[in-house]
Tab-separated table of C-alpha atoms in Angstrom:
chain	number	residue	atom	x	y	z
R	1	GLY	CA	73.032	131.403	160.019
R	2	CYS	CA	71.191	130.566	163.211
R	3	ALA	CA	71.619	126.807	163.362
R	4	SER	CA	74.341	124.466	162.267
R	5	VAL	CA	73.440	122.140	159.417
R	6	ILE	CA	75.480	119.111	158.379
R	7	ALA	CA	75.215	117.849	154.842
R	8	THR	CA	75.627	114.086	154.417
R	9	GLY	CA	75.807	111.839	151.390
R	10	THR	CA	77.284	108.683	149.947
R	11	ILE	CA	80.089	108.458	147.429
R	12	ILE	CA	80.324	105.246	145.426
R	13	VAL	CA	83.757	104.405	144.078
R	14	ASP	CA	83.561	101.926	141.214
R	15	PRO	CA	86.507	99.565	140.732
R	16	ASN	CA	88.722	99.788	137.671
R	17	ASN	CA	87.847	97.309	134.934
R	18	THR	CA	90.286	94.508	134.286
R	19	VAL	CA	90.369	91.771	131.664
R	20	SER	CA	92.574	88.700	131.401
R	21	ALA	CA	94.510	87.723	128.321
R	22	ALA	CA	92.728	85.399	125.896
R	23	SER	CA	92.727	81.744	126.827
R	24	SER	CA	94.014	81.094	123.306
R	25	SER	CA	94.814	82.775	119.996
R	26	PRO	CA	93.585	80.014	117.730
R	27	THR	CA	94.304	79.037	114.185
R	28	LEU	CA	91.475	77.135	112.524
R	29	CYS	CA	89.962	76.340	109.148
R	30	ILE	CA	87.134	78.286	107.586
R	31	SER	CA	83.678	76.827	108.380
R	32	THR	CA	85.067	75.007	111.436
R	33	VAL	CA	83.556	75.595	114.884
R	34	LEU	CA	85.821	77.825	116.975
R	35	THR	CA	86.781	76.394	120.357
R	36	ALA	CA	85.462	79.094	122.700
R	37	ILE	CA	87.902	81.819	123.717
R	38	THR	CA	87.289	83.251	127.187
R	39	HIS	CA	88.406	86.442	128.903
R	40	SER	CA	87.782	86.921	132.639
R	41	THR	CA	86.764	90.444	133.721
R	42	THR	CA	86.378	92.397	136.937
R	43	GLY	CA	84.581	95.678	137.500
R	44	ALA	CA	82.623	95.521	134.244
R	45	THR	CA	78.863	95.214	133.901
R	46	GLY	CA	78.938	94.043	130.276
R	47	ILE	CA	80.594	94.547	126.906
R	48	GLY	CA	80.133	96.978	124.056
R	49	ALA	CA	80.129	96.258	120.329
R	50	SER	CA	83.071	94.101	119.306
R	51	THR	CA	85.219	94.870	116.273
R	52	GLY	CA	87.467	92.650	114.201
R	53	LEU	CA	85.781	89.273	114.746
R	54	PRO	CA	85.364	87.111	111.636
R	55	THR	CA	81.875	86.825	110.158
R	56	GLY	CA	80.042	84.048	112.003
R	57	VAL	CA	81.877	84.617	115.309
R	58	THR	CA	80.357	86.625	118.186
R	59	ALA	CA	81.227	87.740	121.704
R	60	SER	CA	78.940	87.506	124.731
R	61	TRP	CA	79.329	88.451	128.400
R	62	ALA	CA	77.956	86.731	131.504
R	63	SER	CA	79.154	86.387	135.099
R	64	ASN	CA	82.338	88.416	134.508
R	65	THR	CA	83.382	86.281	131.516
R	66	ILE	CA	83.563	87.208	127.839
R	67	THR	CA	83.008	84.196	125.598
R	68	ILE	CA	83.913	84.328	121.905
R	69	SER	CA	82.365	81.536	119.845
R	70	GLY	CA	80.915	80.619	116.486
R	71	THR	CA	81.890	79.299	113.068
R	72	PRO	CA	83.922	81.667	110.860
R	73	SER	CA	82.690	82.004	107.294
R	74	ALA	CA	85.600	84.198	106.154
R	75	SER	CA	89.328	83.515	106.109
R	76	GLY	CA	92.142	85.832	107.167
R	77	THR	CA	93.829	87.219	110.250
R	78	PHE	CA	91.309	88.837	112.589
R	79	ASN	CA	92.554	91.159	115.333
R	80	TYR	CA	89.546	91.691	117.570
R	81	SER	CA	88.753	94.251	120.248
R	82	ILE	CA	85.857	94.098	122.729
R	83	PRO	CA	85.252	97.082	125.055
R	84	LEU	CA	84.141	96.534	128.646
R	85	THR	CA	81.199	98.622	129.857
R	86	GLY	CA	80.443	99.821	133.385
R	87	GLY	CA	83.136	100.177	136.005
R	88	CYS	CA	85.996	102.567	135.429
R	89	THR	CA	88.649	102.989	132.754
R	90	ASN	CA	88.453	102.080	129.090
R	91	ILE	CA	89.598	98.473	128.921
R	92	TYR	CA	89.368	96.148	125.901
R	93	ALA	CA	89.636	92.402	125.520
R	94	THR	CA	91.869	91.807	122.509
R	95	GLY	CA	93.312	88.906	120.594
R	96	THR	CA	93.873	87.365	117.200
R	97	ILE	CA	92.024	84.609	115.376
R	98	LEU	CA	93.673	83.143	112.257
R	99	VAL	CA	91.205	81.465	109.873
R	100	ASN	CA	92.787	79.441	107.070
R	101	PRO	CA	90.983	79.060	103.721
R	102	LEU	CA	90.315	75.970	101.655
R	103	PRO	CA	92.292	75.746	98.426
R	104	ALA	CA	90.783	77.516	95.440
R	105	PRO	CA	89.296	75.452	92.593
R	106	ALA	CA	91.830	74.169	90.052
R	107	GLY	CA	92.296	75.860	86.726
R	108	ALA	CA	92.463	74.094	83.366
R	109	ILE	CA	94.814	71.142	83.041
R	110	THR	CA	97.253	71.326	80.136
R	111	GLY	CA	99.045	68.366	78.590
R	112	THR	CA	99.138	65.911	75.744
R	113	THR	CA	95.901	64.486	74.440
R	114	PRO	CA	95.219	62.016	72.976
R	115	VAL	CA	97.866	59.559	74.148
R	116	CYS	CA	98.683	56.002	73.141
R	117	GLN	CA	98.799	52.863	75.213
R	118	GLY	CA	102.370	52.313	76.365
R	119	GLN	CA	103.277	56.018	76.148
R	120	ILE	CA	105.494	57.220	79.013
R	121	ASN	CA	106.520	60.542	80.569
R	122	VAL	CA	103.435	62.442	79.383
R	123	VAL	CA	103.412	65.811	81.151
R	124	TYR	CA	100.254	67.387	82.623
R	125	SER	CA	100.118	70.573	84.654
R	126	VAL	CA	97.743	73.050	86.195
R	127	PRO	CA	98.421	76.659	87.236
R	128	ALA	CA	99.300	77.003	90.920
R	129	ILE	CA	96.184	76.653	93.062
R	130	ALA	CA	95.789	79.398	95.693
R	131	ASN	CA	96.172	78.087	99.262
R	132	ALA	CA	97.090	74.548	98.139
R	133	THR	CA	99.995	72.775	99.812
R	134	THR	CA	99.627	69.550	97.802
R	135	TYR	CA	97.810	68.452	94.667
R	136	ILE	CA	95.630	65.356	94.359
R	137	TRP	CA	95.529	63.914	90.841
R	138	THR	CA	93.064	61.297	89.597
R	139	LEU	CA	93.989	59.329	86.464
R	140	PRO	CA	92.193	56.845	84.224
R	141	SER	CA	92.692	53.134	84.761
R	142	GLY	CA	96.078	51.917	83.542
R	143	ALA	CA	97.798	55.294	84.015
R	144	SER	CA	100.218	56.096	86.843
R	145	ILE	CA	102.193	59.114	87.995
R	146	SER	CA	105.889	58.533	87.349
R	147	ALA	CA	107.091	61.932	88.637
R	148	GLY	CA	105.728	65.006	90.386
R	149	ALA	CA	103.088	63.362	92.612
R	150	GLY	CA	101.606	65.977	94.972
R	151	THR	CA	102.715	68.910	92.791
R	152	ASN	CA	100.982	70.962	90.109
R	153	SER	CA	102.969	69.264	87.304
R	154	ILE	CA	103.135	65.494	86.827
R	155	MET	CA	104.542	62.933	84.401
R	156	VAL	CA	102.227	60.037	83.573
R	157	ASP	CA	102.984	56.593	82.178
R	158	TYR	CA	100.253	54.695	80.314
R	159	THR	CA	100.366	50.880	80.385
R	160	MET	CA	99.423	48.760	77.426
R	161	ALA	CA	96.109	48.165	79.253
R	162	ALA	CA	95.367	51.875	79.784
R	163	VAL	CA	91.818	52.976	79.015
R	164	SER	CA	90.356	56.330	78.065
R	165	GLY	CA	89.179	58.559	80.881
R	166	ASN	CA	89.469	61.916	82.552
R	167	ILE	CA	92.341	63.416	84.485
R	168	THR	CA	91.350	65.636	87.401
R	169	VAL	CA	93.261	67.576	90.020
R	170	LYS	CA	92.328	69.407	93.200
R	171	GLY	CA	94.335	71.363	95.704
R	172	ASN	CA	94.659	70.186	99.287
R	173	ASN	CA	95.801	71.838	102.523
R	174	ALA	CA	95.326	71.289	106.249
R	175	CYS	CA	91.705	72.498	105.856
R	176	GLY	CA	90.761	69.978	103.151
R	177	ASP	CA	90.373	69.740	99.403
R	178	GLY	CA	89.464	72.623	97.105
């Protein structure tokens, strides 16, 4: 052509996204508030939809930090993944949250009934309670556990002053009683 023309423009180079490892991979009980998990990010402008978080737990993003918080209402092992948005490269914040359940309700107690005052070594048992690590038995006045305390099968001695009443059992673990 007749004149020289110079084309100009600007090229913006976005940084690669980065994300730190989780500040923790917690283990907690169901219905207990999760101590916030944080991931630091660079290059991102936000987060996409998270996957794998327990019901009741959410992820949010502000000022280059992902915060995972809430109160889980489901138990299990939850491997989560949270995609970063904006910036370059497909990067995910990942981690694991382990939510322990309460023990299940006890089944029917089996054993001798009725019993006599002064009777010893009367056996009572309950089927194994899911998620229980110990068993808490409640006996009528004048009765005492002579063997098996904390297990799903006990032996009970009745004193001469024993009175009629109910026997109950519930499972217990680090999260509480079932």
